CSV table of C-alpha atoms and ligand atoms in Angstrom, one decimal:
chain,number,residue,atom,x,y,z
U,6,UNK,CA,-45.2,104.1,-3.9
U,7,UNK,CA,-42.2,104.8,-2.0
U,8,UNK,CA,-41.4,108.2,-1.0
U,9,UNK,CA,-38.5,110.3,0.8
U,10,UNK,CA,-41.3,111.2,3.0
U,11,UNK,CA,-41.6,107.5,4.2
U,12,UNK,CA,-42.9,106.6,8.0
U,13,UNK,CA,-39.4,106.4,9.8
U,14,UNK,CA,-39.1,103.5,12.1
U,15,UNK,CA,-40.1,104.2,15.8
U,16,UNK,CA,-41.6,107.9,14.7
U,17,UNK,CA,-45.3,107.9,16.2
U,18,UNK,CA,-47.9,106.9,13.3
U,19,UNK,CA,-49.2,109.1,11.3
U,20,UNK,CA,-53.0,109.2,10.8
U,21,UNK,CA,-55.2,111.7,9.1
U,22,UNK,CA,-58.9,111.9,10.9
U,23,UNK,CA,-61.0,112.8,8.3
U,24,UNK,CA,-64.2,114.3,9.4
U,25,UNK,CA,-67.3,114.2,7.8
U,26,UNK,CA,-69.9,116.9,7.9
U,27,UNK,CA,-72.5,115.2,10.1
U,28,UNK,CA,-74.1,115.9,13.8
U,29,UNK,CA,-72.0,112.9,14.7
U,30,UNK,CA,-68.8,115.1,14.0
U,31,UNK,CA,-68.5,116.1,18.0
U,32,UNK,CA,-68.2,112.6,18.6
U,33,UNK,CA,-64.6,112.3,16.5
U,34,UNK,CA,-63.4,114.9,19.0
U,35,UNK,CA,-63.6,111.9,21.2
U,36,UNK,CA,-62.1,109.6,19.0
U,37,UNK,CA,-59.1,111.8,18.2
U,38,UNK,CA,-58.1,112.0,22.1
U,39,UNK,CA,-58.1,108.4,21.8
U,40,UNK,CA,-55.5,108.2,18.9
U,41,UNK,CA,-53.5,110.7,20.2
U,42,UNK,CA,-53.2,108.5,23.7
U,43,UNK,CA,-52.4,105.8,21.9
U,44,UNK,CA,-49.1,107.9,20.8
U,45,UNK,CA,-50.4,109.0,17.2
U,46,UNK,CA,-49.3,111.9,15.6
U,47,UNK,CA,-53.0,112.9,14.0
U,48,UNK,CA,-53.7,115.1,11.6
U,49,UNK,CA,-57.6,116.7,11.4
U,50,UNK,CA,-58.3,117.1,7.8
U,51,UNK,CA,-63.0,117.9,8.1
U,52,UNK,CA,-64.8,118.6,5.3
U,53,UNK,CA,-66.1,122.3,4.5
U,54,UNK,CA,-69.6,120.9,5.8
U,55,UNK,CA,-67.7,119.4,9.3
U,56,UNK,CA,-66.4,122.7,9.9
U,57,UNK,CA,-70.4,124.2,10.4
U,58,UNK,CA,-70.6,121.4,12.8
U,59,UNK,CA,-67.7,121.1,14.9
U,60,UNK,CA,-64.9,124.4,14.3
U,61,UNK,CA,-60.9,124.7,13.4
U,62,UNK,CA,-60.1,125.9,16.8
U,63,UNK,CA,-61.8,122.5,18.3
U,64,UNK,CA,-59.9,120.5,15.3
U,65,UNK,CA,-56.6,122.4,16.1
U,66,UNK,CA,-56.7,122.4,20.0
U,67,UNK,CA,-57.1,119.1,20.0
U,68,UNK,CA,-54.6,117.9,17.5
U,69,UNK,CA,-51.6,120.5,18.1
U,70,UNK,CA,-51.7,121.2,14.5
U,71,UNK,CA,-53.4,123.8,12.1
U,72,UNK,CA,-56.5,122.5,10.2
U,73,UNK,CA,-57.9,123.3,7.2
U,74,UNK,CA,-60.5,122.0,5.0
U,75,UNK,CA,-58.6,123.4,1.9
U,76,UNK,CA,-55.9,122.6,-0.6
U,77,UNK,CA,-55.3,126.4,-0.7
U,78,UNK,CA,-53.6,126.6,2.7
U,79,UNK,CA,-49.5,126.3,3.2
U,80,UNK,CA,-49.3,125.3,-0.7
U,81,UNK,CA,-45.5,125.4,-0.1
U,82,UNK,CA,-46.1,122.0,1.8
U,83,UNK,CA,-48.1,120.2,-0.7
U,84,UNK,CA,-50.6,119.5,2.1
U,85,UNK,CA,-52.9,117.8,-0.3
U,86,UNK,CA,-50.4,114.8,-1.6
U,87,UNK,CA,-47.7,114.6,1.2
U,88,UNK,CA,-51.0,114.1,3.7
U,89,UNK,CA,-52.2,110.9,2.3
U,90,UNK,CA,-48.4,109.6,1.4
U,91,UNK,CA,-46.9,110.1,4.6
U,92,UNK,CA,-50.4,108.7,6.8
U,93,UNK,CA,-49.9,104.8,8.2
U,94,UNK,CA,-53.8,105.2,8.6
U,95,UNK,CA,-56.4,107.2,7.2
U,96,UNK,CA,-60.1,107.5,9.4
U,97,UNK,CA,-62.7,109.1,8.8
U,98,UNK,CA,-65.4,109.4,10.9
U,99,UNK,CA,-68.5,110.0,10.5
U,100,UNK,CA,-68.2,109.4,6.9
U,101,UNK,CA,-71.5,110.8,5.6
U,102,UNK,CA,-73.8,109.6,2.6
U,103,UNK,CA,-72.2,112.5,0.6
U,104,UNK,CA,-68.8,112.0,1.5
U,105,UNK,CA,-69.1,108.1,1.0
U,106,UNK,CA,-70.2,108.9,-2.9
U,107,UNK,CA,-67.7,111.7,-3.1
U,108,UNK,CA,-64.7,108.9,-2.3
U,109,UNK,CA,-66.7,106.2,-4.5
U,110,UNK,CA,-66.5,108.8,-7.8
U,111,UNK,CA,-62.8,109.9,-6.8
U,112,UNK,CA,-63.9,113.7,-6.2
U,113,UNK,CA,-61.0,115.6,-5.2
U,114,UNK,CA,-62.4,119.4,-4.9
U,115,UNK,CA,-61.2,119.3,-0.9
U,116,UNK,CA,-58.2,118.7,1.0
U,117,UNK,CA,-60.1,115.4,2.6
U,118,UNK,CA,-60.8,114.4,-1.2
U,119,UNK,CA,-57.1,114.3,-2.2
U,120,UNK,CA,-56.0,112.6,0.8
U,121,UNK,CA,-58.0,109.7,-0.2
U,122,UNK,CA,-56.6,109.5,-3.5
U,123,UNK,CA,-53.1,110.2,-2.7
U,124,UNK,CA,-53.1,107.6,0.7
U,125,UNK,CA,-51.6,104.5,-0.3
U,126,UNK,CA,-51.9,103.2,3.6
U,127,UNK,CA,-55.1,101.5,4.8
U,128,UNK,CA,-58.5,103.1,5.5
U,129,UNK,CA,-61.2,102.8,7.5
U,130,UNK,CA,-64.6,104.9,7.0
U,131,UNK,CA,-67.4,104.6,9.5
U,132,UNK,CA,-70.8,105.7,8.6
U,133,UNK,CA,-73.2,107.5,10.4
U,134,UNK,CA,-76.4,109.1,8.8
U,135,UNK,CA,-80.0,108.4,8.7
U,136,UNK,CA,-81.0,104.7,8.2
U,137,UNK,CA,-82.9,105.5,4.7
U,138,UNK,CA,-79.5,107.3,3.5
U,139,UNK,CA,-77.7,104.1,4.5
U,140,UNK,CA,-80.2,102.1,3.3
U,141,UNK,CA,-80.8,103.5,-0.2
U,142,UNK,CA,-79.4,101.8,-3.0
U,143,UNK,CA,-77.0,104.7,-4.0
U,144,UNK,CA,-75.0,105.0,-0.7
U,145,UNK,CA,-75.1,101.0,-0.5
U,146,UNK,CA,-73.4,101.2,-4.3
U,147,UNK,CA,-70.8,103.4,-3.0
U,148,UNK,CA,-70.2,101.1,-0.2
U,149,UNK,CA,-70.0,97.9,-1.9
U,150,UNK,CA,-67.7,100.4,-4.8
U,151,UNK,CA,-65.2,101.3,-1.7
U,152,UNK,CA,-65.4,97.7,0.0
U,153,UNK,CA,-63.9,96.1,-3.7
U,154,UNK,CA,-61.2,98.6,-3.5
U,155,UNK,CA,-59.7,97.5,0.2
U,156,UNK,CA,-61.3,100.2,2.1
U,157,UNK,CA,-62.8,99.1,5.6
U,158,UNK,CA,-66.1,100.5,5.5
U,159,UNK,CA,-67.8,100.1,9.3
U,160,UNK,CA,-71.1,99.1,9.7
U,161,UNK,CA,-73.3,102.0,11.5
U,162,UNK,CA,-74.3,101.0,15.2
U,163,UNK,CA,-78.2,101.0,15.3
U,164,UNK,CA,-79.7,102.7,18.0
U,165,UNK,CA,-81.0,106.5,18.7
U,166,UNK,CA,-80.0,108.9,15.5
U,167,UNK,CA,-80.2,112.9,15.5
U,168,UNK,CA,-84.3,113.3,16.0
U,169,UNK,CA,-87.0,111.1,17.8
U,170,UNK,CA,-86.3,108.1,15.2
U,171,UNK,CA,-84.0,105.0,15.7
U,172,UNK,CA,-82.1,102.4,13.5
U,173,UNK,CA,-78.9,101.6,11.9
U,174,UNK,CA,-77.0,105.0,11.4
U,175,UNK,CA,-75.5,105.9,14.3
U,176,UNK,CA,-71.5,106.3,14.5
U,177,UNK,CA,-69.8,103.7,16.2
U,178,UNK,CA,-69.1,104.6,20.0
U,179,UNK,CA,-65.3,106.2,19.6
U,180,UNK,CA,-64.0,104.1,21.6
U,181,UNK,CA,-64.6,100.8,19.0
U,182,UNK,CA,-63.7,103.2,16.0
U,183,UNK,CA,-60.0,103.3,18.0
U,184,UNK,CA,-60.0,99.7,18.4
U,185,UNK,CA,-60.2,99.0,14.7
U,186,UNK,CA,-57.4,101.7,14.6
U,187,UNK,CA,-55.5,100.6,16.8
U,188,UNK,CA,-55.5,96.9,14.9
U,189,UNK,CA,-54.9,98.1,11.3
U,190,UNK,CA,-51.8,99.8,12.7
U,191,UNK,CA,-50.4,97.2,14.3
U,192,UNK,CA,-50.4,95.1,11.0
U,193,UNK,CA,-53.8,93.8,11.5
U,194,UNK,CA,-54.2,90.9,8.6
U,195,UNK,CA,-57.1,92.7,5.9
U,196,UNK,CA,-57.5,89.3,4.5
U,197,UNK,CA,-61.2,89.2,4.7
U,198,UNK,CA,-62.1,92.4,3.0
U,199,UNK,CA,-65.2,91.8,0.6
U,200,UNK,CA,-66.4,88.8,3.1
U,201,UNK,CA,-69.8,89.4,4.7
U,202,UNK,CA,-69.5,86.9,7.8
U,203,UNK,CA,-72.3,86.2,10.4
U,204,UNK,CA,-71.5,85.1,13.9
U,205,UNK,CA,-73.7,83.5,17.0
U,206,UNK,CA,-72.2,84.5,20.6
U,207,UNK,CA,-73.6,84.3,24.0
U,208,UNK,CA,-76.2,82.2,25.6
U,209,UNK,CA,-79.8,81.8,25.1
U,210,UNK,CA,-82.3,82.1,28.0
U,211,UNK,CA,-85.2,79.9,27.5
U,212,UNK,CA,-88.4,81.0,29.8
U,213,UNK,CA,-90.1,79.5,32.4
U,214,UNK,CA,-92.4,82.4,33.5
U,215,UNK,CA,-92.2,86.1,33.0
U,216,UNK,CA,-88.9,86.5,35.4
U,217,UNK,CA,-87.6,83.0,35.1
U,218,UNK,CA,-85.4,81.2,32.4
U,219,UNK,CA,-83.6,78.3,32.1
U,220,UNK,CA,-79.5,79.5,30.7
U,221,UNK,CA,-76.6,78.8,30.0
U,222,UNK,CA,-72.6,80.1,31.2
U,223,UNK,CA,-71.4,81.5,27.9
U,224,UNK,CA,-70.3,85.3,28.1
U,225,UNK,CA,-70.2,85.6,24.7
U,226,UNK,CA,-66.2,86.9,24.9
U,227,UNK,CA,-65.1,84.6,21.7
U,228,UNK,CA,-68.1,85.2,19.9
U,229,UNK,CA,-67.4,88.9,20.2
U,230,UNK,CA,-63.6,88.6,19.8
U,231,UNK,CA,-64.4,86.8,16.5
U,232,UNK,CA,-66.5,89.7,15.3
U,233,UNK,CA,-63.7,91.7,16.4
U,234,UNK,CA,-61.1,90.2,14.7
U,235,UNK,CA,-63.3,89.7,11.8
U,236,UNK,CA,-63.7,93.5,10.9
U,237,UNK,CA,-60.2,94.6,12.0
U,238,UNK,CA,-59.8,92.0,9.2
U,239,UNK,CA,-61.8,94.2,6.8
U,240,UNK,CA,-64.9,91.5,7.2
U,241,UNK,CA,-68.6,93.3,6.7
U,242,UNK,CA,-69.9,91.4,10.1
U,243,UNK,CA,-73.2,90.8,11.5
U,244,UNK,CA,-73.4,89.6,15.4
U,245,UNK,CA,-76.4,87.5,16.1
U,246,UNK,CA,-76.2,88.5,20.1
U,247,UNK,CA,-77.8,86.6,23.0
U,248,UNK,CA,-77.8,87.8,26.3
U,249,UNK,CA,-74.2,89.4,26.0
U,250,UNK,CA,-73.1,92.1,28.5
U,251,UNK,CA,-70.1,93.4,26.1
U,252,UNK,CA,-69.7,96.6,24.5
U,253,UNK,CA,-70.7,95.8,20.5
U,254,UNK,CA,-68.2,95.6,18.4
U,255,UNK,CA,-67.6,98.6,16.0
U,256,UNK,CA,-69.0,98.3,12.9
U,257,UNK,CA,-70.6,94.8,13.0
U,258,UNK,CA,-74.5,95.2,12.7
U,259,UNK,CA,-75.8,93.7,16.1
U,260,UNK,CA,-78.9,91.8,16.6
U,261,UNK,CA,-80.2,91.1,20.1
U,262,UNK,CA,-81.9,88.2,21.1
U,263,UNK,CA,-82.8,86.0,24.2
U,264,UNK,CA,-84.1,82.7,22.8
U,265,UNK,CA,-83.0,79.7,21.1
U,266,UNK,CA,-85.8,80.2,18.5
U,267,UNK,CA,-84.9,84.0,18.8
U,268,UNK,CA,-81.3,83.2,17.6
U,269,UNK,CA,-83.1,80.7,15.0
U,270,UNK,CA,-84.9,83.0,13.5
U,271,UNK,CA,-82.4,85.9,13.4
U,272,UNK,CA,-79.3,83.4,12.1
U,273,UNK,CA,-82.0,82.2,9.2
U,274,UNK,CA,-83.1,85.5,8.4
U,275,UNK,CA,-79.4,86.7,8.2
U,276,UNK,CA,-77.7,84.0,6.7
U,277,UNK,CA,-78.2,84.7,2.8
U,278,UNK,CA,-75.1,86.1,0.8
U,279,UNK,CA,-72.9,85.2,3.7
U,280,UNK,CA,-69.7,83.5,2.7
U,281,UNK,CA,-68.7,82.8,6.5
U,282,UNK,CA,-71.5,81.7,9.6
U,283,UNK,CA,-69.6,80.5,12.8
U,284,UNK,CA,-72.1,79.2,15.5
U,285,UNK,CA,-70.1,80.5,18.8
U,286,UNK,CA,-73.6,80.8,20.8
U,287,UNK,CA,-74.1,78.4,23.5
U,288,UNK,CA,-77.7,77.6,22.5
U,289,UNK,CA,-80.4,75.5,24.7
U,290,UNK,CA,-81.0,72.0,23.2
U,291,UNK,CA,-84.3,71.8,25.6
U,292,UNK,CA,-86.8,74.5,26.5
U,293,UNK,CA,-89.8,74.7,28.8
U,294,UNK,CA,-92.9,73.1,26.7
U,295,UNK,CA,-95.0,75.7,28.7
U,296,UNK,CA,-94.2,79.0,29.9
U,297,UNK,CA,-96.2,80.5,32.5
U,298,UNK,CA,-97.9,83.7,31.5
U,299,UNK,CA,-97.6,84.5,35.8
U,300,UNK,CA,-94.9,84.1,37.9
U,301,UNK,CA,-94.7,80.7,39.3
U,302,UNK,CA,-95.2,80.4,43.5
U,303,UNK,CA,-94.4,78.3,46.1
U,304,UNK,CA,-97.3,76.1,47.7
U,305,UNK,CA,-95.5,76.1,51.0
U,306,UNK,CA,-96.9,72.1,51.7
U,307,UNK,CA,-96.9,71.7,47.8
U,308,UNK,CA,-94.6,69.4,46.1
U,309,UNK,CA,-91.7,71.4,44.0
U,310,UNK,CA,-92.9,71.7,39.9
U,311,UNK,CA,-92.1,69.3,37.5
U,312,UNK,CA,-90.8,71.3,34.3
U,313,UNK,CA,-91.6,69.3,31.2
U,314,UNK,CA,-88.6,70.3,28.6
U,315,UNK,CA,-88.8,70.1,24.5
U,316,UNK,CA,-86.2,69.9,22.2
U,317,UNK,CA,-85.2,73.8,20.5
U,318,UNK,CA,-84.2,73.6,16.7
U,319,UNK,CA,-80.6,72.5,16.1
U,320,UNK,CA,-79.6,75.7,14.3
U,321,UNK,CA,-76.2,74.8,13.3
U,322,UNK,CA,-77.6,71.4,11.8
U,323,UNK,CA,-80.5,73.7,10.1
U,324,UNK,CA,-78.1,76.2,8.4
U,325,UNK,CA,-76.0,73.1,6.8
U,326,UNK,CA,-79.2,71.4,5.6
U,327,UNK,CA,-80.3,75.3,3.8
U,328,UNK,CA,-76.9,75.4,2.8
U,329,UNK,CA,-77.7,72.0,0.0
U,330,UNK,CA,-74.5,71.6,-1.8
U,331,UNK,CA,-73.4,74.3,-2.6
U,332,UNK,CA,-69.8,75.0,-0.8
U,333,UNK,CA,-71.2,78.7,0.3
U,334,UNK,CA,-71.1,80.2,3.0
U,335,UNK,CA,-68.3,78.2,5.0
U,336,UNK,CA,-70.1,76.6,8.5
U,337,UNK,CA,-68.6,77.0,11.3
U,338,UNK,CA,-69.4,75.4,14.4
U,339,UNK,CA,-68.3,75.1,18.1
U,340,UNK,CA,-67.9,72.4,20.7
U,341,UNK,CA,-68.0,72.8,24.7
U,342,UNK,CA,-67.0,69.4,25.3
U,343,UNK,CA,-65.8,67.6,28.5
U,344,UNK,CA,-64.0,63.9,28.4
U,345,UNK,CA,-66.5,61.3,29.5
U,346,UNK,CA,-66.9,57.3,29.6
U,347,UNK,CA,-67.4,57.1,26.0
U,348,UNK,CA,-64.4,59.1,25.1
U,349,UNK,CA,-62.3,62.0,25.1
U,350,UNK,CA,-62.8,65.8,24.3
U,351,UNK,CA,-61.6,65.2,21.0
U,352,UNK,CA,-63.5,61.7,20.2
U,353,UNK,CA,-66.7,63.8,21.4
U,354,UNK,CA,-65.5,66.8,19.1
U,355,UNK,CA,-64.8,64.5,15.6
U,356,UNK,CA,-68.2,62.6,16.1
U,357,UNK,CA,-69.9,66.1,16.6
U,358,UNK,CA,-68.3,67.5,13.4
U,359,UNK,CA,-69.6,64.5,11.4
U,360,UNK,CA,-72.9,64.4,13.1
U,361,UNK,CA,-73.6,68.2,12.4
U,362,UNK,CA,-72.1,68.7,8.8
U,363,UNK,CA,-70.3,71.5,9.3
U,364,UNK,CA,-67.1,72.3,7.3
U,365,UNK,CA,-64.7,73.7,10.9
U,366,UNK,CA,-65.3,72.2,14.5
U,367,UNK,CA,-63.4,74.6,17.3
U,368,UNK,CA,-63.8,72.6,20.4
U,369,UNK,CA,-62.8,73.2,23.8
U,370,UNK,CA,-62.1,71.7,26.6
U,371,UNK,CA,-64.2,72.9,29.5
U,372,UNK,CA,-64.0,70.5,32.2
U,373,UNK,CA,-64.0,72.1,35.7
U,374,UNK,CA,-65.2,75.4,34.0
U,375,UNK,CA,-62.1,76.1,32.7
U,376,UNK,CA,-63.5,78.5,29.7
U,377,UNK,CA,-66.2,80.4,30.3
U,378,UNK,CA,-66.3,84.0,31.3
U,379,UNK,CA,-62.0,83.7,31.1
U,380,UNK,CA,-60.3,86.0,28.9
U,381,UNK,CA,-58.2,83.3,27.4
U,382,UNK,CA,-58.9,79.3,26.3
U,383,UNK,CA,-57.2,76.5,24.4
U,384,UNK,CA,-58.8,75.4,21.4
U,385,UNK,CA,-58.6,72.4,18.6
U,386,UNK,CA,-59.9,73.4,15.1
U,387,UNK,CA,-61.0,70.4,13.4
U,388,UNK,CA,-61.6,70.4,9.6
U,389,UNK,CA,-63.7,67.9,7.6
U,390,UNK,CA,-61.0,67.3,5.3
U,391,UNK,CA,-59.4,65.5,8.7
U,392,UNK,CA,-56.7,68.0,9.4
U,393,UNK,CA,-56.8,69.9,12.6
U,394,UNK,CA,-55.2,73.0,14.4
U,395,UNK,CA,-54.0,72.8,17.5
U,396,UNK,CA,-54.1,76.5,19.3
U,397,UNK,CA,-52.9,76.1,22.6
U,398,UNK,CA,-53.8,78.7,25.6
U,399,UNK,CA,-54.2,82.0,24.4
U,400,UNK,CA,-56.3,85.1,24.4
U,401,UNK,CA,-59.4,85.1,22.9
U,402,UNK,CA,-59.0,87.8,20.5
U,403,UNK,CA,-55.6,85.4,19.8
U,404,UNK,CA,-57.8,82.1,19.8
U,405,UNK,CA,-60.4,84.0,17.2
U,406,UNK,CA,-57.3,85.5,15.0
U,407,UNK,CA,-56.7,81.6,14.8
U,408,UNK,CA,-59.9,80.5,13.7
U,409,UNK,CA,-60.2,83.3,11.5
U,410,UNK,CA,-57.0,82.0,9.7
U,411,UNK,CA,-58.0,78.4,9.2
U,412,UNK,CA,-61.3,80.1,7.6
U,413,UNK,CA,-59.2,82.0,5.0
U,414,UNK,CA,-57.4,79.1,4.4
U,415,UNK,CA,-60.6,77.0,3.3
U,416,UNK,CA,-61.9,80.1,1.8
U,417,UNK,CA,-59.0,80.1,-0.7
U,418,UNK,CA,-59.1,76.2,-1.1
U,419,UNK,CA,-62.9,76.3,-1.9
U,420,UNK,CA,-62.5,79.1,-4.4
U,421,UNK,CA,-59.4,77.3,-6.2
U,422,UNK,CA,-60.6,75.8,-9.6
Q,17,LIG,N1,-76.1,74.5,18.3
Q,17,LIG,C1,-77.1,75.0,17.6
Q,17,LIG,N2,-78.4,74.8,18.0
Q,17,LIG,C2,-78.7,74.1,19.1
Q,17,LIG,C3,-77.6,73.6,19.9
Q,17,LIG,C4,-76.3,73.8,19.5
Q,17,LIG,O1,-76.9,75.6,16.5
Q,17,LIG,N3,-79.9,73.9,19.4
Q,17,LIG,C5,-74.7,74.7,17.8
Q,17,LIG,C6,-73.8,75.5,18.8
Q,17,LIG,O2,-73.9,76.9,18.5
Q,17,LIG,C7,-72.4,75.0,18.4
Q,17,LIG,C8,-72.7,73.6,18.0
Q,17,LIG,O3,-74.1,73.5,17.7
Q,17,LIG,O4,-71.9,75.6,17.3
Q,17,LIG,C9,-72.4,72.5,19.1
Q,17,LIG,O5,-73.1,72.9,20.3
Q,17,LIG,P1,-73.2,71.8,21.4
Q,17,LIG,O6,-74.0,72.4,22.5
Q,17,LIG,O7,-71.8,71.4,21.8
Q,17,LIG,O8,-73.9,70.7,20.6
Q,17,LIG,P2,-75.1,69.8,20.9
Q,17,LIG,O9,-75.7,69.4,19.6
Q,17,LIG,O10,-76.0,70.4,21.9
Q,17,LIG,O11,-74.4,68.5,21.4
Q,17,LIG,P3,-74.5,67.8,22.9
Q,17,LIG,O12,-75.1,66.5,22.5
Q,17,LIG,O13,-73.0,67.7,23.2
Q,17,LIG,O14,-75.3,68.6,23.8
């Protein structure tokens, strides 16, 4: 709907912070400082319950703008429709069990309320409540209800919640929340909303004894760009993580692991309903047939050990076979590859794609190092269909955007009748 009230070009964006009445409410504090440094003109609009938790003067100090909870106050404005018309982006964080149903059934007895059905821009809630709220099949509903409408609903971090318990439920750190922000209103693509994608990043560490392990280079930067993208995308994402010292994405629902057969298991357990699984892990091929239960010692006049290797599961190749023939969920795998005697980084790539069954290769070049713990790379997206996608250097948040595209291009062409 076009207004007279319409964003005017170079004016700061508007955003509404909608706050939910949780303990996590202090935290949005936090998360407002961060929009407003990134030159957004914010509006607070908490619940009634918000306001027990966190107060107006708080709200207001912080935002250089009265607050209110109401659609009683400054009527003359219209507060409760010209909010949500004029907003580039609506947040709303944390966005409680209650408040999640509330914008599911369209209940407009607030100011927050209205906003939501007046806002026409894009919106993103993140959750934070106990894990059996977000678990129950109500609150799920109402997620799933918001998801189909185009609303980018945040998976909950897992870690430490209000009391002595733990598990999915806690708000996103603020600083992710922003970052999802921050790429909605620069014209982030929302072309995966509705698409539940699972991602492998990092390297696994394959023991030798209790402070030993045999790994691998990968930092995990593209894998966790890709998750990145992915939600900023309106993807639901869950980040099978190994050995990755990166702050986890907001929203995507993080599973740690250290093993090959760690990641195995986790990227089996995880892969049903997906539509998307991109294997960006560096995983070990061979792993130590024993592990010592001791650490291992030096026999000064001893000969050095011998460590007898196995082969780890091929999980990429595992996930294809599971998959059968059904087109769903698109595989995605990648390719370290350097140029050797028996051919080029590309030869290696195309017989790899074949030889694994996937439906996307991204391969990359990494003779003399030249990928791994960089912020940028060069990439060659090869498709099954024999077409590839040349990306030369960029970013990796640019390299994943890139992969992410040739995804929803297959996407569309495996959903066409
Ligand atoms: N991969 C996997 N399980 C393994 C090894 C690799 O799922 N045990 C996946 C990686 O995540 C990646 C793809 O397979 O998506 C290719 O990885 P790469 O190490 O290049 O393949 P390998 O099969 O190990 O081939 P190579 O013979 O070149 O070592």
């Amino acid at each position: 709907m076009t207004t007279s009230d319409d964003p005017v070009a170079g004016a700061p964006p508007s955003v509404v912070l909608g706050v939910g009445g949780g303990i996590a409410a202090y935290k949005a504090a936090e998360l407002l400082r961060r929009l407003r440094a990134h030159g957004c003109d914010v509006t607070v609009v908490p619940t009634r319950a918000a306001l027990r938790f966190v107060g107006e003067p708080t709200w207001s100090a912080l935002s250089g703008k009265p607050v209110s909870a109401e659609v009683w106050d400054d009527v003359h404005e219209v507060p409760h429709v010209r909010l949500g018309q004029q907003a580039a982006l609506v947040v709303i964080a944390p966005a409680t069990a209650d408040l999640l149903a509330r914008a599911a059934q369209g209940l407009a007895d607030d100011l927050l309320g209205n906003v939501l059905l007046t806002a026409s821009c894009p919106v993103v809630m993140a959750p934070a409540m106990h894990t059996e709220m977000w678990e129950h099949a109500a609150t799920q509903a109402n997620v799933a209800t918001l998801r189909s409408r185009g609303i980018i609903v945040l998976d909950p971090a897992v870690g430490r919640l209000t009391g002595a318990d733990s598990g999915p439920g806690r708000l996103p750190e603020p600083d992710a929340i922003a970052e999802v922000c921050f790429a909605v209103l620069a014209g982030s693509k929302t072309d995966l909303i509705g698409t539940q994608v699972l991602i492998s990043a990092g390297g696994t560490r394959e023991a030798l004894d209790p402070v030993r392990f045999l790994g691998n280079r990968s930092s995990g930067k593209q894998g966790y760009a890709l998750a990145t993208r992915a939600l900023a995308r309106g993807a639901t994402v869950t980040l099978v993580s190994a050995n990755v010292d990166l702050p986890a994405p907001a929203g995507a629902a993080v599973v740690s692991v250290e093993s090959a057969q760690d990641l195995h298991d986790a990227m089996m357990a995880h892969s049903h309903d997906c539509d998307v699984i991109v294997m960006a892990a560096a995983v070990a091929d061979f792993r130590p047939r024993h592990v010592a239960g001791y650490k291992m010692k030096k026999q000064d006049d001893g000969p050095a050990p011998t460590i007898d290797l196995e082969r780890t599961t091929d999980v990429l190749a595992e996930l294809v076979t599971s998959r059968g023939a059904r087109p769903t969920p698109l595989i995605v795998g990648f390719a370290a590859e350097t140029g050797d005697e028996h051919g080029d980084v590309l030869a290696h790539g195309q017989a790899k794609l074949v030889r694994k069954g996937c439906d996307l290769l991204v391969v990359n070049d990494v003779s003399a190092g030249q990928v791994f713990g960089r912020d940028d790379n060069a990439v060659v997206i090869l498709n099954r269909d024999g077409t590839s996608t040349v990306v030369g250097s960029a970013s990796k948040t640019d390299i994943a955007d890139a992969v992410l595209d040739v995804i929803v291009g297959q996407l569309l062409v495996n959903a066409a009748p």
